[in-house]
Coordinates of C-alpha atoms in Angstrom, one line a residue:
X1 CA -288.8 7.8 131.3
X2 CA -286.9 4.6 132.1
X3 CA -287.6 3.3 128.5
X4 CA -286.3 6.5 127.0
X5 CA -283.1 6.4 129.1
X6 CA -282.5 2.8 128.2
X7 CA -282.9 3.5 124.5
X8 CA -280.6 6.5 124.7
X9 CA -277.9 4.5 126.5
X10 CA -278.3 1.5 124.2
X11 CA -278.2 3.7 121.0
X12 CA -275.2 5.6 122.3
X13 CA -273.3 2.4 123.0
X14 CA -274.0 1.1 119.5
X15 CA -272.7 4.3 117.9
X16 CA -269.7 4.3 120.3
X17 CA -268.6 0.8 119.1
X18 CA -269.4 1.7 115.4
X19 CA -267.2 4.7 115.5
X20 CA -264.3 2.7 117.0
X21 CA -264.7 0.1 114.2
X22 CA -264.9 2.8 111.5
X23 CA -261.8 4.5 112.9
X24 CA -259.7 1.3 113.2
X25 CA -258.0 1.3 109.7
X26 CA -257.1 5.0 109.6
X27 CA -256.1 5.1 113.3
X28 CA -253.6 2.2 112.6
X29 CA -252.2 4.2 109.6
X30 CA -252.0 7.3 111.8
X31 CA -250.1 5.8 114.6
X32 CA -247.6 4.1 112.2
X33 CA -247.0 7.4 110.5
X34 CA -246.3 8.9 113.9
X35 CA -243.8 6.2 114.7
X36 CA -242.0 6.9 111.4
X37 CA -241.8 10.6 112.4
X38 CA -240.5 9.7 115.8
X39 CA -237.9 7.1 115.0
X40 CA -236.9 7.9 111.4
X41 CA -237.5 11.5 110.5
X42 CA -236.8 12.8 113.9
X43 CA -237.5 16.4 115.1
X44 CA -235.5 18.1 112.3
X45 CA -236.9 16.0 109.5
X46 CA -240.5 16.4 110.8
X47 CA -240.1 20.2 110.9
X48 CA -238.7 20.2 107.4
X49 CA -241.6 18.1 106.1
X50 CA -244.2 20.6 107.5
X51 CA -242.3 23.7 106.5
X52 CA -240.8 24.5 110.0
X53 CA -241.4 28.1 111.1
X54 CA -241.5 29.6 107.6
X55 CA -244.4 31.2 105.9
X56 CA -245.1 28.1 103.8
X57 CA -245.7 26.0 106.9
X58 CA -249.5 26.4 106.7
X59 CA -250.1 25.5 103.0
X60 CA -247.4 22.8 103.2
X61 CA -249.1 21.2 106.2
X62 CA -252.3 21.4 104.3
X63 CA -250.7 19.7 101.3
X64 CA -249.1 16.9 103.4
X65 CA -252.5 16.3 105.1
X66 CA -254.2 15.9 101.7
X67 CA -251.8 13.0 100.9
X68 CA -252.0 10.9 104.0
X69 CA -255.0 8.5 104.5
X70 CA -256.0 9.4 108.0
X71 CA -259.2 10.5 109.7
X72 CA -259.9 13.0 112.5
X73 CA -259.1 10.3 115.0
X74 CA -256.1 8.8 113.2
X75 CA -254.6 12.3 113.0
X76 CA -254.2 12.5 116.8
X77 CA -250.9 10.5 117.1
X78 CA -249.4 12.6 114.3
X79 CA -250.3 15.8 116.1
X80 CA -248.6 14.5 119.2
X81 CA -245.3 14.0 117.2
X82 CA -245.7 17.4 115.5
X83 CA -245.9 19.0 118.9
X84 CA -242.9 17.1 120.1
X85 CA -241.0 18.5 117.1
X86 CA -241.9 22.1 118.2
X87 CA -244.0 23.0 115.1
X88 CA -246.1 26.1 115.3
X89 CA -249.7 25.7 116.5
X90 CA -250.9 27.1 113.2
X91 CA -249.2 24.3 111.3
X92 CA -250.6 21.7 113.7
X93 CA -254.1 23.2 113.2
X94 CA -253.7 23.2 109.4
X95 CA -252.7 19.5 109.3
X96 CA -255.4 18.5 111.9
X97 CA -258.1 20.1 109.7
X98 CA -256.9 19.1 106.3
X99 CA -255.7 15.5 106.8
X100 CA -259.1 14.1 107.6
X101 CA -260.9 16.0 104.8
X102 CA -259.4 14.6 101.7
X103 CA -257.2 11.7 100.6
X104 CA -256.8 10.1 97.2
X105 CA -259.6 7.6 97.8
X106 CA -262.1 10.0 99.2
X107 CA -261.3 12.7 96.7
X108 CA -261.9 10.4 93.7
X109 CA -265.1 9.1 95.4
X110 CA -266.4 12.7 95.9
X111 CA -265.7 13.7 92.3
X112 CA -268.0 11.0 91.0
X113 CA -270.7 11.5 93.6
X114 CA -271.2 15.2 92.9
X115 CA -270.1 17.8 90.4
X116 CA -266.2 17.8 90.2
X117 CA -265.9 21.6 90.3
X118 CA -267.8 21.6 93.6
X119 CA -265.3 19.1 95.2
X120 CA -262.4 21.1 93.9
X121 CA -264.0 24.3 95.2
X122 CA -264.5 22.8 98.6
X123 CA -260.8 21.7 98.6
X124 CA -259.7 25.2 97.8
X125 CA -262.0 26.6 100.4
X126 CA -260.6 24.2 103.0
X127 CA -257.1 25.7 102.2
X128 CA -258.5 29.2 102.9
X129 CA -260.1 28.0 106.2
X130 CA -257.0 26.2 107.5
X131 CA -254.7 29.2 106.5
X132 CA -256.9 31.8 108.2
X133 CA -257.5 29.8 111.3
X134 CA -253.8 28.9 111.5
X135 CA -252.8 32.5 111.3
X136 CA -255.3 33.5 114.0
X137 CA -254.1 30.7 116.3
X138 CA -250.4 31.5 115.8
X139 CA -251.2 35.1 116.9
X140 CA -253.2 34.3 120.0
X141 CA -251.7 31.1 121.3
X142 CA -248.4 30.4 123.1
X143 CA -247.2 26.9 122.9
X144 CA -246.4 25.6 126.4
X145 CA -243.0 24.1 127.0
X146 CA -242.8 20.4 127.2
X147 CA -242.8 19.2 130.8
X148 CA -241.8 16.0 132.5
X149 CA -245.5 14.9 132.7
X150 CA -246.0 15.2 128.9
X151 CA -248.1 12.4 127.6
X152 CA -245.2 11.2 125.5
X153 CA -242.6 11.3 128.3
X154 CA -242.7 7.5 128.8
X155 CA -241.7 6.9 125.2
X156 CA -238.0 7.0 124.4
X157 CA -236.8 8.2 121.0
X158 CA -234.0 5.8 120.2
X159 CA -232.5 7.9 117.4
X160 CA -229.2 6.0 117.6
X161 CA -230.7 2.6 116.9
X162 CA -230.6 1.1 113.4
X163 CA -232.0 -1.8 111.5
X164 CA -234.3 -4.3 113.1
X165 CA -233.8 -2.8 116.6
X166 CA -235.1 0.6 115.4
X167 CA -238.0 -1.2 113.6
X168 CA -238.8 -3.0 116.9
X169 CA -238.7 0.2 118.8
X170 CA -241.3 1.6 116.3
X171 CA -243.6 -1.3 116.9
X172 CA -243.3 -1.1 120.7
X173 CA -244.0 2.7 120.4
X174 CA -247.2 2.0 118.4
X175 CA -248.3 -0.4 121.1
X176 CA -247.6 2.0 123.9
X177 CA -249.5 4.8 122.2
X178 CA -252.6 2.5 121.7
X179 CA -252.7 1.6 125.3
X180 CA -251.7 5.1 126.4
X181 CA -252.5 8.6 125.2
X182 CA -253.7 7.8 121.7
X183 CA -256.1 5.2 123.0
X184 CA -257.5 7.7 125.6
X185 CA -258.1 10.5 123.1
X186 CA -259.7 7.9 120.8
X187 CA -262.2 6.9 123.5
X188 CA -263.0 10.6 124.1
X189 CA -263.7 11.1 120.4
X190 CA -266.0 8.1 120.3
X191 CA -267.7 9.3 123.5
X192 CA -268.8 12.4 121.6
X193 CA -270.5 10.2 119.0
X194 CA -272.2 8.3 121.8
X195 CA -273.4 11.5 123.4
X196 CA -274.8 12.8 120.2
X197 CA -276.7 9.6 119.5
X198 CA -278.1 9.6 123.1
X199 CA -279.4 13.1 122.7
X200 CA -280.8 13.0 119.2
X201 CA -283.7 10.6 118.8
X202 CA -284.1 8.3 115.7
X203 CA -284.6 10.3 112.5
X204 CA -284.1 13.7 114.2
X205 CA -282.0 15.1 111.4
X206 CA -284.2 13.8 108.6
X207 CA -285.6 17.2 107.7
X208 CA -283.0 19.5 109.3
X209 CA -280.8 20.2 106.3
X210 CA -283.2 21.4 103.6
X211 CA -282.0 23.7 100.9
X212 CA -284.3 26.6 101.8
X213 CA -283.8 26.3 105.6
X214 CA -281.5 29.2 106.6
X215 CA -280.7 27.3 109.9
X216 CA -279.3 24.3 108.1
X217 CA -275.6 25.3 108.1
X218 CA -275.8 26.4 111.8
X219 CA -277.6 23.1 112.7
X220 CA -274.9 21.1 110.9
X221 CA -272.2 23.0 112.8
X222 CA -273.7 22.1 116.1
X223 CA -274.0 18.5 115.1
X224 CA -270.6 18.2 113.4
X225 CA -268.4 19.1 116.4
X226 CA -269.1 16.0 118.5
X227 CA -269.8 13.9 115.4
X228 CA -267.2 11.6 113.8
X229 CA -267.0 10.9 110.0
X230 CA -264.4 9.1 108.0
X231 CA -263.3 10.9 104.8
X232 CA -265.2 8.3 102.7
X233 CA -268.4 8.7 104.8
X234 CA -268.2 12.4 104.6
X235 CA -267.9 12.2 100.8
X236 CA -270.8 9.8 100.5
X237 CA -273.0 12.1 102.6
X238 CA -271.9 15.0 100.5
X239 CA -273.0 13.3 97.4
X240 CA -276.3 12.4 99.0
X241 CA -276.9 16.0 99.9
X242 CA -276.4 17.1 96.3
X243 CA -278.6 14.3 95.0
X244 CA -281.4 15.2 97.4
X245 CA -280.9 19.0 96.9
X246 CA -280.1 19.6 100.5
X247 CA -278.3 22.7 101.7
X248 CA -274.9 23.1 100.0
X249 CA -273.8 25.3 102.9
X250 CA -274.6 22.5 105.3
X251 CA -272.6 20.1 103.1
X252 CA -269.5 22.3 103.4
X253 CA -269.9 22.5 107.1
X254 CA -270.2 18.7 107.3
X255 CA -267.0 18.3 105.2
X256 CA -264.8 20.7 107.1
X257 CA -266.0 20.3 110.7
X258 CA -267.7 16.9 110.7
X259 CA -264.8 15.2 109.0
X260 CA -262.0 17.5 110.4
X261 CA -262.9 17.9 114.1
X262 CA -264.1 15.6 117.0
X263 CA -264.1 15.9 120.7
X264 CA -260.8 13.9 121.0
X265 CA -258.9 16.4 118.8
X266 CA -260.4 19.4 120.6
X267 CA -259.7 17.9 124.0
X268 CA -256.1 17.2 123.0
X269 CA -255.6 20.7 121.9
X270 CA -257.1 22.1 125.0
X271 CA -254.8 19.9 127.1
X272 CA -251.7 21.2 125.5
X273 CA -252.4 24.7 124.3
X274 CA -254.9 25.9 126.9
X275 CA -258.7 26.1 127.0
X276 CA -258.7 29.8 126.2
X277 CA -256.5 29.4 123.1
X278 CA -258.6 26.5 121.8
X279 CA -261.9 28.3 122.4
X280 CA -260.6 31.2 120.2
X281 CA -259.4 28.7 117.6
X282 CA -262.7 26.8 117.6
X283 CA -264.7 30.1 117.6
X284 CA -262.6 31.4 114.6
X285 CA -263.1 28.1 112.8
X286 CA -266.9 28.2 113.2
X287 CA -267.2 31.8 112.1
X288 CA -265.0 31.3 109.0
X289 CA -266.7 28.1 108.0
X290 CA -270.2 29.4 108.5
X291 CA -269.4 32.6 106.6
X292 CA -268.2 30.5 103.6
X293 CA -271.1 28.1 104.0
X294 CA -273.7 30.8 103.7
X295 CA -271.8 32.4 100.9
X296 CA -271.9 29.3 98.8
X297 CA -275.3 28.1 99.9
X298 CA -277.3 29.6 97.0
X299 CA -274.7 29.6 94.2
X300 CA -274.1 25.8 94.5
X301 CA -277.8 24.7 94.5
X302 CA -278.0 21.9 91.9
X303 CA -280.0 23.0 88.9
X304 CA -283.1 21.0 88.0
X305 CA -283.2 19.0 91.2
X306 CA -286.2 19.4 93.5
X307 CA -285.7 19.1 97.2
X308 CA -286.7 15.7 98.5
X309 CA -288.0 17.1 101.8
X310 CA -286.5 14.2 103.7
X311 CA -283.2 12.4 103.8
X312 CA -281.6 9.5 105.7
X313 CA -278.0 10.8 105.0
X314 CA -277.6 11.9 108.6
X315 CA -279.2 9.0 110.5
X316 CA -275.7 7.9 111.4
X317 CA -275.4 10.7 113.9
X318 CA -278.7 10.1 115.7
X319 CA -280.0 7.2 117.8
X320 CA -280.1 4.0 115.7
X321 CA -283.0 2.5 117.7
X322 CA -286.5 3.2 116.3
X323 CA -289.1 3.8 119.0
X324 CA -291.0 0.6 117.9
X325 CA -288.0 -1.7 118.4
X326 CA -287.8 -3.5 121.7
X327 CA -285.1 -6.1 121.1
X328 CA -282.0 -3.9 121.5
X329 CA -279.5 -6.8 121.6
X330 CA -280.6 -8.1 118.2
X331 CA -280.4 -4.7 116.7
X332 CA -276.9 -4.1 118.2
X333 CA -275.8 -7.5 116.7
X334 CA -277.1 -6.5 113.3
X335 CA -275.6 -3.0 113.3
X336 CA -272.2 -4.1 114.5
X337 CA -272.2 -7.1 112.2
X338 CA -272.6 -4.7 109.3
X339 CA -269.6 -2.6 110.4
X340 CA -267.3 -5.5 111.4
X341 CA -266.1 -6.4 107.9
X342 CA -262.8 -8.1 106.8
X343 CA -260.8 -4.9 107.1
X344 CA -262.1 -4.2 110.6
X345 CA -261.3 -7.8 111.6
X346 CA -257.7 -7.5 110.4
X347 CA -257.3 -4.1 112.1
X348 CA -258.8 -5.3 115.4
X349 CA -256.5 -8.3 115.4
X350 CA -253.5 -6.1 114.8
X351 CA -254.6 -3.8 117.5
X352 CA -254.7 -6.7 120.0
X353 CA -251.2 -7.8 119.1
X354 CA -249.8 -4.2 119.2
X355 CA -251.6 -3.5 122.5
X356 CA -250.1 -6.5 124.1
X357 CA -246.7 -5.4 123.0
X358 CA -247.4 -2.0 124.3
X359 CA -248.5 -3.3 127.7
X360 CA -245.3 -5.4 128.0
X361 CA -243.2 -2.4 127.0
X362 CA -244.9 -0.1 129.5
X363 CA -244.6 -2.5 132.5
X364 CA -241.1 -4.0 131.7
X365 CA -238.5 -1.4 132.5
X366 CA -235.9 -0.6 129.8
X367 CA -237.6 -2.8 127.2
X368 CA -236.7 -2.6 124.4
X369 CA -233.3 -1.4 125.4
X370 CA -231.8 1.4 123.5
X371 CA -229.1 0.4 121.1
X372 CA -225.5 1.8 121.5
X373 CA -224.7 4.7 119.2
X374 CA -223.5 3.7 115.7
X375 CA -219.9 4.7 115.1
X376 CA -217.9 4.0 112.0
X377 CA -218.9 0.6 110.5
X378 CA -219.5 -1.1 113.8
X379 CA -222.2 -1.1 116.6
X380 CA -220.5 -2.0 119.8
X381 CA -218.1 -4.8 119.1
X382 CA -220.1 -6.6 116.4
X383 CA -219.4 -5.9 112.8
X384 CA -222.2 -4.7 110.6
X385 CA -221.5 -7.4 107.9
X386 CA -223.9 -6.7 105.1
X387 CA -225.7 -3.9 106.9
X388 CA -225.2 -0.3 105.9
X389 CA -225.9 2.8 108.1
X390 CA -228.5 4.9 106.4
X391 CA -229.7 8.2 107.9
X392 CA -233.1 8.1 109.6
X393 CA -234.3 10.9 107.3
X394 CA -233.7 8.8 104.1
X395 CA -235.4 5.7 105.6
X396 CA -238.3 7.8 107.0
X397 CA -238.7 9.7 103.7
X398 CA -238.7 6.4 101.8
X399 CA -241.4 5.0 104.1
X400 CA -243.6 8.1 103.7
X401 CA -243.1 8.1 99.9
X402 CA -244.0 4.4 99.9
X403 CA -247.1 5.1 101.9
X404 CA -248.2 7.7 99.3
X405 CA -247.4 5.2 96.5
X406 CA -249.5 2.6 98.3
X407 CA -252.4 5.1 98.5
X408 CA -252.3 5.6 94.8
X409 CA -252.1 1.8 94.2
X410 CA -255.0 1.3 96.6
X411 CA -257.1 3.7 94.5
X412 CA -256.9 1.3 91.6
X413 CA -257.3 -1.7 93.8
X414 CA -260.4 -0.3 95.7
X415 CA -261.9 1.0 92.4
X416 CA -261.5 -1.9 89.9
X417 CA -262.0 -1.6 86.2
X418 CA -265.6 -1.4 84.9
X419 CA -265.3 -4.9 83.5
X420 CA -264.5 -6.4 87.0
X421 CA -267.2 -4.3 88.6
X422 CA -269.8 -5.5 86.2
X423 CA -269.0 -9.1 87.0
X424 CA -269.6 -8.4 90.7
X425 CA -272.7 -6.4 90.0
X426 CA -274.2 -9.3 87.9
X427 CA -273.7 -11.6 90.9
X428 CA -275.2 -9.1 93.3
X429 CA -278.1 -8.3 91.0
X430 CA -279.1 -12.0 90.9
X431 CA -279.1 -12.1 94.7
X432 CA -281.3 -9.0 94.9
X433 CA -283.8 -10.2 92.3
X434 CA -283.9 -13.7 93.9
X435 CA -284.6 -12.1 97.3
X436 CA -287.3 -9.8 95.9
X437 CA -289.1 -12.6 94.2
X438 CA -289.0 -14.8 97.3
X439 CA -290.0 -12.0 99.6
X440 CA -286.8 -12.3 101.7
X441 CA -286.6 -8.7 102.8
X442 CA -283.5 -9.2 105.1
X443 CA -281.5 -10.7 102.2
X444 CA -282.5 -7.9 99.9
X445 CA -281.6 -5.2 102.5
X446 CA -278.2 -6.8 102.7
X447 CA -277.4 -6.8 99.0
X448 CA -279.1 -3.6 97.7
X449 CA -276.6 -1.2 99.5
X450 CA -273.7 -3.3 98.0
X451 CA -275.2 -3.0 94.6
X452 CA -275.2 0.8 95.0
X453 CA -271.7 0.8 96.4
X454 CA -270.3 -1.2 93.4
X455 CA -272.1 1.1 91.0
X456 CA -270.2 4.0 92.6
X457 CA -266.9 2.2 92.6
X458 CA -267.4 1.4 88.9
X459 CA -267.9 5.1 88.1
X460 CA -264.6 6.0 89.9
X461 CA -262.8 3.0 88.3
X462 CA -263.8 4.3 84.9
X463 CA -262.8 7.8 85.8
X464 CA -259.3 7.1 87.0
X465 CA -258.6 4.8 84.0
X466 CA -260.3 6.9 81.2
X467 CA -260.2 10.4 82.6
X468 CA -263.9 11.0 82.2
X469 CA -267.4 9.5 82.8
X470 CA -270.1 10.5 80.3
X471 CA -273.5 11.6 81.5
X472 CA -275.0 8.5 79.8
X473 CA -272.6 6.2 81.8

């Protein structure tokens, strides 16, 4: 019993840290976008971006969510600013569900991993889901008025500051959020992953998502709520499900709920909209998603592919410790070392700097001090010289447009041309063959997944440059 408890705690701790490392890049993007909403777009600009209270607010929120590269954790700081801007709960729900599902990188990745029309159908189905759930939530929920103890009450919106001072206010805001409410909700989301890993033993989901198992979509729904999946991970799992002829209905549930919901998001909604309202919202979401999942389960079965009977696609949600492993520390070092890549190292370093700025800002009163209101061509008694007063909406809109442009550029950077990919694959291939001939299993295990990843990236790189990938390729 003691050994089982120790393994559960150790496995949960590993998954907890893994989820934090996986969320680091998109969480950083999300909190920066929230800062742009707060200090540049303002309340009015944010409401216009998401359609305000008009009928188009739900599809518009879905469309904006599809463009921003955030995950279900990185979306939380944006939800906080949407609520501050008095957007309807339905629009908040639509953005919360759609933003983590698709972005330009994950959408292209998914198109090459499985049949393109399936991914496009799933995208359209997600629009149906967020619209129906948003309408239901708007009917049953009543948004509470902001109070003095709101979790953003300590943050000042210095709408009158301009230039470098406003930029500094944004940086300080990001830091305060990371060591404040956003950091707390992130830990709750990661705790859900840890709890799931502690409860599910190693390999527990290996045979739970078979094509002919009618319980597969329901089982996936139970697992997906506390689970956390980045858009790229969800797409890769989706592709593996189609390659192994797993349940298409379970794949749809994984995409919508696994990538779109986590305990942090649900807890934040319950805190601000009430437990009863969120229970109705979550229940409606589950019923609609499961109904669509069972509807597409048979029609989307891949032709000519026999079920494998077993898959490791969902091992990421169960305990990472095999019952025969006794050295937990060595396994933890190996697992976390695989997750702690260059991108994660950069993000963790930035988080440390921003968190320090946030702590200073929270404990030092009136710092940074709000700037005096701009009037005419002067601020206070100092002339603006070469500066020009530009409306926050223009600056904020430019930043968001630049972010979308960067996302498109990153698609071409992350998915190089086939020629560049082949050069990298030749190098990796030599490492794999050398390891295989010498019997170095650890070296081979390190390079084989990278070989597979670069093969997928080459497919996407060819697709976005040539518009198609032939069956032979």
